[in-house]
CSV table of C-alpha atoms in Angstrom, one decimal:
chain,number,residue,atom,x,y,z
A,1,MET,CA,165.1,187.2,76.0
A,2,THR,CA,162.0,188.8,77.8
A,3,GLY,CA,159.3,186.4,79.0
A,4,MET,CA,161.7,183.5,79.4
A,5,ASP,CA,161.1,181.1,82.3
A,6,ARG,CA,164.0,181.3,84.6
A,7,PRO,CA,164.0,178.4,87.2
A,8,ARG,CA,167.6,179.4,88.1
A,9,ARG,CA,166.2,182.4,90.1
A,10,LEU,CA,165.3,180.0,92.8
A,11,ARG,CA,168.7,178.3,92.9
A,12,ARG,CA,170.7,181.5,93.1
A,13,THR,CA,171.5,181.4,96.9
A,14,PRO,CA,171.7,178.7,99.6
A,15,ALA,CA,168.8,180.5,101.4
A,16,LEU,CA,166.6,180.4,98.3
A,17,ARG,CA,167.5,176.7,97.7
A,18,ARG,CA,166.7,175.8,101.3
A,19,LEU,CA,163.4,177.8,101.2
A,20,VAL,CA,162.0,175.9,98.2
A,21,ALA,CA,163.5,172.5,98.9
A,22,GLU,CA,160.7,169.8,98.3
A,23,THR,CA,162.3,167.1,100.4
A,24,THR,CA,163.9,167.2,103.8
A,25,LEU,CA,166.4,165.0,105.4
A,26,GLU,CA,166.4,165.1,109.2
A,27,PRO,CA,168.0,163.0,112.0
A,28,ARG,CA,164.6,161.7,113.1
A,29,GLN,CA,164.1,160.1,109.7
A,30,LEU,CA,167.1,157.9,110.1
A,31,VAL,CA,167.1,154.5,111.8
A,32,LEU,CA,170.4,152.7,112.8
A,33,PRO,CA,170.7,148.9,112.1
A,34,MET,CA,173.0,147.3,114.7
A,35,PHE,CA,174.4,143.9,115.3
A,36,VAL,CA,175.0,142.3,118.7
A,37,ALA,CA,177.0,139.1,118.9
A,38,ASP,CA,177.1,136.6,121.7
A,39,GLY,CA,180.4,136.0,123.5
A,40,LEU,CA,182.1,139.2,122.6
A,41,ALA,CA,184.1,141.3,125.1
A,42,GLU,CA,184.9,144.0,122.4
A,43,PRO,CA,183.3,145.1,119.2
A,44,ARG,CA,184.3,142.9,116.2
A,45,PRO,CA,184.8,144.8,112.8
A,46,ILE,CA,182.9,143.6,109.8
A,47,GLY,CA,185.4,143.3,106.9
A,48,SER,CA,183.0,144.0,104.1
A,49,MET,CA,181.4,147.0,105.9
A,50,PRO,CA,184.2,149.2,107.1
A,51,GLY,CA,183.1,151.3,110.0
A,52,VAL,CA,180.4,148.8,111.1
A,53,VAL,CA,180.9,146.2,113.9
A,54,GLN,CA,179.3,143.4,115.7
A,55,HIS,CA,178.8,144.8,119.1
A,56,SER,CA,179.2,143.4,122.6
A,57,LEU,CA,176.4,144.1,125.0
A,58,ASP,CA,178.5,146.9,126.5
A,59,SER,CA,179.5,148.5,123.2
A,60,LEU,CA,175.9,148.2,122.0
A,61,ARG,CA,174.7,150.3,124.9
A,62,LYS,CA,177.4,153.0,124.3
A,63,ALA,CA,176.6,153.2,120.5
A,64,ALA,CA,172.9,153.4,121.3
A,65,VAL,CA,173.5,156.4,123.6
A,66,GLU,CA,175.5,158.0,120.9
A,67,ALA,CA,172.8,157.4,118.3
A,68,VAL,CA,170.1,158.9,120.6
A,69,ALA,CA,172.3,161.9,121.3
A,70,ALA,CA,172.6,162.5,117.5
A,71,GLY,CA,168.8,162.4,117.2
A,72,VAL,CA,168.2,159.2,115.2
A,73,GLY,CA,164.6,158.1,115.1
A,74,GLY,CA,165.2,154.4,116.0
A,75,ILE,CA,167.5,151.4,116.3
A,76,MET,CA,166.9,148.1,114.5
A,77,LEU,CA,168.7,145.2,116.3
A,78,PHE,CA,170.0,142.0,114.7
A,79,GLY,CA,171.4,139.1,116.9
A,80,VAL,CA,174.4,137.0,116.1
A,81,PRO,CA,174.4,133.8,118.1
A,82,ARG,CA,177.4,131.5,118.7
A,83,PRO,CA,177.6,128.8,116.0
A,84,GLU,CA,177.0,126.1,118.6
A,85,ASP,CA,173.7,127.8,119.5
A,86,LYS,CA,172.2,127.4,116.0
A,87,ASP,CA,169.7,124.6,115.3
A,88,ALA,CA,167.2,123.6,112.7
A,89,VAL,CA,164.3,125.7,114.1
A,90,GLY,CA,166.3,128.6,115.4
A,91,SER,CA,165.6,128.0,119.1
A,92,ALA,CA,167.9,130.8,120.3
A,93,ALA,CA,165.6,133.3,118.6
A,94,SER,CA,162.7,132.8,121.1
A,95,ASP,CA,164.9,132.0,124.1
A,96,PRO,CA,164.8,134.9,126.6
A,97,ARG,CA,168.5,134.3,127.2
A,98,GLY,CA,169.3,134.4,123.5
A,99,ILE,CA,171.6,137.2,122.3
A,100,LEU,CA,169.0,139.2,120.5
A,101,ASN,CA,166.5,139.3,123.3
A,102,ARG,CA,169.3,140.2,125.7
A,103,GLY,CA,170.4,142.9,123.4
A,104,LEU,CA,166.8,144.2,123.2
A,105,ARG,CA,166.6,144.4,127.0
A,106,ALA,CA,169.9,146.2,127.1
A,107,LEU,CA,168.6,148.8,124.7
A,108,ALA,CA,165.3,149.2,126.4
A,109,ASP,CA,167.1,149.7,129.7
A,110,GLU,CA,169.7,152.1,128.3
A,111,VAL,CA,167.6,154.4,126.0
A,112,GLY,CA,164.1,153.7,127.1
A,113,ASP,CA,161.5,155.7,125.3
A,114,SER,CA,164.1,158.3,123.9
A,115,THR,CA,164.1,156.3,120.6
A,116,VAL,CA,162.2,153.5,119.0
A,117,VAL,CA,163.7,150.0,119.6
A,118,MET,CA,163.1,147.7,116.7
A,119,ALA,CA,163.7,144.0,116.5
A,120,ASP,CA,164.5,141.8,113.5
A,121,THR,CA,161.8,139.1,113.7
A,122,CYS,CA,163.3,136.5,111.5
A,123,LEU,CA,165.0,133.1,112.0
A,124,ASP,CA,167.8,133.3,109.5
A,125,GLU,CA,170.6,134.3,112.0
A,126,PHE,CA,169.6,131.5,114.3
A,127,THR,CA,169.1,128.5,112.0
A,128,ASP,CA,172.0,126.1,111.2
A,129,HIS,CA,170.8,126.0,107.6
A,130,GLY,CA,170.6,129.8,107.3
A,131,HIS,CA,167.0,130.0,106.0
A,132,CYS,CA,164.4,132.4,107.3
A,133,GLY,CA,162.2,129.5,108.4
A,134,VAL,CA,161.7,125.9,109.4
A,135,LEU,CA,162.5,123.3,106.7
A,136,ALA,CA,160.2,120.5,105.6
A,137,ALA,CA,161.4,117.0,105.0
A,138,ASP,CA,162.1,117.8,101.3
A,139,GLY,CA,164.3,120.8,102.3
A,140,ALA,CA,161.8,123.4,101.3
A,141,VAL,CA,160.9,126.2,103.7
A,142,ASP,CA,157.6,125.2,105.5
A,143,ASN,CA,155.6,128.5,105.5
A,144,ASP,CA,153.0,127.6,108.1
A,145,ALA,CA,155.4,125.8,110.5
A,146,THR,CA,157.6,129.0,110.3
A,147,LEU,CA,154.6,131.2,111.3
A,148,ASP,CA,154.4,129.3,114.6
A,149,ARG,CA,158.0,130.1,115.3
A,150,TYR,CA,157.6,133.7,114.3
A,151,VAL,CA,154.9,134.1,116.8
A,152,GLU,CA,157.0,132.6,119.5
A,153,MET,CA,159.9,134.9,118.5
A,154,ALA,CA,157.6,138.0,118.5
A,155,LEU,CA,156.4,137.3,122.0
A,156,ALA,CA,159.9,137.0,123.3
A,157,GLN,CA,160.9,140.2,121.6
A,158,ALA,CA,157.9,142.1,122.9
A,159,GLU,CA,158.7,140.8,126.4
A,160,ALA,CA,162.3,142.0,126.0
A,161,GLY,CA,161.2,145.6,125.2
A,162,ALA,CA,160.9,145.9,121.4
A,163,ASP,CA,158.6,148.7,120.3
A,164,LEU,CA,158.4,147.4,116.7
A,165,LEU,CA,158.9,144.0,115.2
A,166,GLY,CA,160.5,143.8,111.8
A,167,THR,CA,158.8,140.9,109.9
A,168,SER,CA,161.5,140.3,107.4
A,169,GLY,CA,161.1,136.7,106.5
A,170,MET,CA,158.7,137.1,103.7
A,171,MET,CA,156.4,134.2,104.7
A,172,ASP,CA,152.8,134.4,103.6
A,173,GLY,CA,150.5,135.4,106.4
A,174,GLN,CA,153.4,136.4,108.8
A,175,VAL,CA,151.9,139.8,109.7
A,176,GLY,CA,148.5,138.4,110.6
A,177,ALA,CA,149.9,135.5,112.6
A,178,ILE,CA,152.1,137.7,114.6
A,179,ARG,CA,149.4,140.3,115.2
A,180,ARG,CA,147.0,137.6,116.4
A,181,GLY,CA,149.7,136.2,118.7
A,182,LEU,CA,150.6,139.5,120.2
A,183,ASP,CA,147.0,140.5,120.8
A,184,ALA,CA,146.2,137.1,122.4
A,185,ALA,CA,149.1,137.7,124.8
A,186,GLY,CA,147.9,141.2,125.7
A,187,ARG,CA,150.7,142.8,123.6
A,188,ILE,CA,148.3,145.1,121.8
A,189,ASP,CA,150.7,148.1,121.9
A,190,THR,CA,153.6,146.3,120.2
A,191,GLY,CA,153.8,147.4,116.5
A,192,ILE,CA,154.7,145.6,113.4
A,193,LEU,CA,157.1,146.9,110.8
A,194,ALA,CA,156.3,144.7,107.8
A,195,TYR,CA,159.0,144.1,105.2
A,196,SER,CA,156.3,144.2,102.5
A,197,ALA,CA,158.5,144.3,99.5
A,198,LYS,CA,161.8,142.5,100.2
A,199,TYR,CA,163.6,141.4,97.1
A,200,ALA,CA,166.1,138.6,96.5
A,201,SER,CA,169.0,140.9,96.0
A,202,ALA,CA,172.7,140.4,95.2
A,203,PHE,CA,173.4,143.5,97.4
A,204,TYR,CA,172.8,141.6,100.6
A,205,GLY,CA,176.3,140.1,100.4
A,206,PRO,CA,178.0,142.0,103.2
A,207,PHE,CA,175.1,141.4,105.5
A,208,ARG,CA,175.7,137.7,105.4
A,209,GLU,CA,179.1,138.3,106.9
A,210,ALA,CA,177.6,140.8,109.5
A,211,VAL,CA,175.3,138.1,110.9
A,212,ALA,CA,177.6,135.1,110.3
A,213,SER,CA,175.0,133.5,108.1
A,214,SER,CA,175.0,129.7,107.6
A,215,LEU,CA,173.0,130.0,104.3
A,216,GLU,CA,173.8,127.7,101.4
A,217,GLY,CA,171.8,128.3,98.3
A,218,ASP,CA,169.4,131.3,98.1
A,219,ARG,CA,166.1,132.6,99.3
A,220,ARG,CA,164.3,133.1,96.0
A,221,THR,CA,161.3,130.9,96.9
A,222,TYR,CA,160.2,133.5,99.5
A,223,GLN,CA,161.9,136.8,98.7
A,224,GLN,CA,160.5,138.7,95.7
A,225,ASN,CA,161.8,138.4,92.2
A,226,PRO,CA,163.7,141.6,91.2
A,227,ALA,CA,161.9,141.6,87.9
A,228,ASN,CA,158.4,142.1,89.5
A,229,ARG,CA,156.7,145.4,90.3
A,230,ARG,CA,153.0,144.7,90.7
A,231,GLU,CA,153.8,141.9,93.1
A,232,ALA,CA,155.1,144.5,95.6
A,233,ILE,CA,151.6,146.2,95.7
A,234,ARG,CA,150.0,142.8,96.2
A,235,GLU,CA,152.3,142.1,99.2
A,236,LEU,CA,151.7,145.6,100.5
A,237,GLU,CA,147.9,145.2,100.4
A,238,LEU,CA,148.1,141.8,102.1
A,239,ASP,CA,150.2,143.2,104.9
A,240,LEU,CA,147.9,146.2,105.4
A,241,ALA,CA,144.9,143.9,105.6
A,242,GLU,CA,146.7,141.8,108.2
A,243,GLY,CA,147.5,144.7,110.5
A,244,ALA,CA,150.9,146.2,109.6
A,245,ASP,CA,151.6,149.5,111.3
A,246,ILE,CA,154.4,150.4,109.0
A,247,VAL,CA,155.6,148.9,105.7
A,248,MET,CA,159.0,148.7,104.2
A,249,VAL,CA,160.8,148.3,100.9
A,250,LYS,CA,164.2,146.5,100.8
A,251,PRO,CA,166.7,147.2,99.2
A,252,ALA,CA,166.2,150.9,98.7
A,253,MET,CA,168.5,152.4,96.1
A,254,SER,CA,167.9,149.7,93.4
A,255,TYR,CA,164.2,149.8,94.0
A,256,LEU,CA,163.3,153.5,94.2
A,257,ASP,CA,160.5,152.9,91.6
A,258,ILE,CA,159.0,150.3,93.9
A,259,LEU,CA,159.4,152.6,96.8
A,260,ARG,CA,157.5,155.4,95.0
A,261,GLU,CA,154.6,153.0,94.2
A,262,VAL,CA,154.4,151.6,97.6
A,263,ALA,CA,154.3,155.1,99.1
A,264,ASP,CA,151.6,156.2,96.7
A,265,HIS,CA,149.4,153.2,97.7
A,266,SER,CA,150.2,152.9,101.4
A,267,THR,CA,147.8,154.2,104.1
A,268,VAL,CA,150.5,153.8,106.8
A,269,PRO,CA,154.1,155.1,107.1
A,270,VAL,CA,156.6,153.7,104.7
A,271,ALA,CA,160.2,152.8,105.5
A,272,ALA,CA,163.1,151.8,103.2
A,273,TYR,CA,166.4,150.0,104.0
A,274,GLN,CA,169.6,151.2,102.6
A,275,ILE,CA,171.3,147.8,102.8
A,276,SER,CA,174.8,146.5,103.3
A,277,GLY,CA,175.7,146.3,99.6
A,278,GLU,CA,174.7,149.9,99.1
A,279,TYR,CA,176.8,150.9,102.1
A,280,ALA,CA,179.8,148.9,100.9
A,281,MET,CA,179.8,150.4,97.4
A,282,ILE,CA,179.7,154.0,98.5
A,283,THR,CA,182.3,153.3,101.2
A,284,ALA,CA,184.7,151.5,98.8
A,285,ALA,CA,184.4,154.2,96.1
A,286,ALA,CA,185.0,156.9,98.7
A,287,GLU,CA,188.0,155.1,100.2
A,288,ARG,CA,189.6,155.1,96.7
A,289,GLY,CA,188.9,158.8,96.3
A,290,TRP,CA,186.5,158.3,93.4
A,291,ILE,CA,183.6,160.1,95.0
A,292,ASP,CA,183.0,162.5,97.9
A,293,ARG,CA,181.9,160.4,100.8
A,294,ARG,CA,179.8,162.8,102.7
A,295,GLY,CA,178.1,164.2,99.6
A,296,ALA,CA,177.3,160.7,98.3
A,297,VAL,CA,175.9,159.5,101.6
A,298,LEU,CA,173.6,162.4,102.0
A,299,GLU,CA,172.5,162.4,98.3
A,300,SER,CA,171.7,158.7,98.5
A,301,LEU,CA,169.6,159.2,101.6
A,302,LEU,CA,167.9,162.2,100.1
A,303,SER,CA,167.0,160.1,97.1
A,304,ILE,CA,165.3,157.5,99.2
A,305,ARG,CA,163.3,160.1,101.0
A,306,ARG,CA,162.4,161.8,97.7
A,307,ALA,CA,161.1,158.5,96.4
A,308,GLY,CA,158.7,158.3,99.3
A,309,ALA,CA,160.3,156.9,102.4
A,310,ASP,CA,159.1,158.4,105.7
A,311,PHE,CA,162.3,157.1,107.3
A,312,VAL,CA,165.4,155.2,106.2
A,313,LEU,CA,167.3,152.4,107.8
A,314,THR,CA,170.9,153.2,107.2
A,315,TYR,CA,174.3,152.2,108.7
A,316,TRP,CA,175.2,155.9,108.4
A,317,ALA,CA,172.3,157.0,110.7
A,318,THR,CA,174.4,158.3,113.6
A,319,GLU,CA,177.0,159.9,111.4
A,320,ALA,CA,174.5,161.5,109.0
A,321,ALA,CA,172.4,162.7,111.9
A,322,ASN,CA,175.4,164.5,113.4
A,323,TRP,CA,176.1,166.1,110.0
A,324,LEU,CA,172.5,167.3,109.7
A,325,SER,CA,172.2,168.6,113.3
């Protein structure tokens, strides 16, 4: 047996395995998505995402402090308006008194520069039809009219204290329109986290409950076809040309091949979003005793990092950060 290659030599002890690990998972590489809902006095549990809640403004502040103490790299905030505040153009999204902008101000005041405050720059939570944009007379999403609303929304979020704007609506030209709008208003330091490859996924289901979505139908005319791979690189190149500071792939676990390609092509940092359905599947299996929860969570996050993500949006961010510290 002399001369045999023996890779197991480097797996023999925890210290050896740690020494030669090719991928790291650290608290700073995790971003916590959070939901803040208007009119709540106490957090409201989300049934399809056990352990995740719609926050009140007070509980949002407390959870943000806990996340920062754990060392997470950032917080991505989504707003949940009251049903009566939704309308056809998502007016509450750009209203300084709207719940998302109030939540952003609360985060900026509470945690300041100790973490990166990110905002979801999309209309879907705020429209009464649930789509990510303004509708034309025939019911289709009007791309260019939507861009005008995104710019208004972006300016309100920048004013509220967001460091990064998450352009998740998948409208053509959205990064360029928002960048020009920010620059014209003197907001040259506000960054753009472009959802460059966002697929029309069945795994978004629990998120619809989390944001109390009003959507009927689907978003397949603007989110990407799960069958397509080259299209993701086309979207990436467009977003880079329009001024994206960071790009993202969403979902993460079902699209690790896309994430790898985007990471190989990107000249800016790459994020990936471990979405609600991914969270729900692991949580449900762990609750039934079918898998080890902590092991599955950390392995899933490591796989996303290994595929090329510089950081990961995950609902386990605070908990995983505490495990890793």
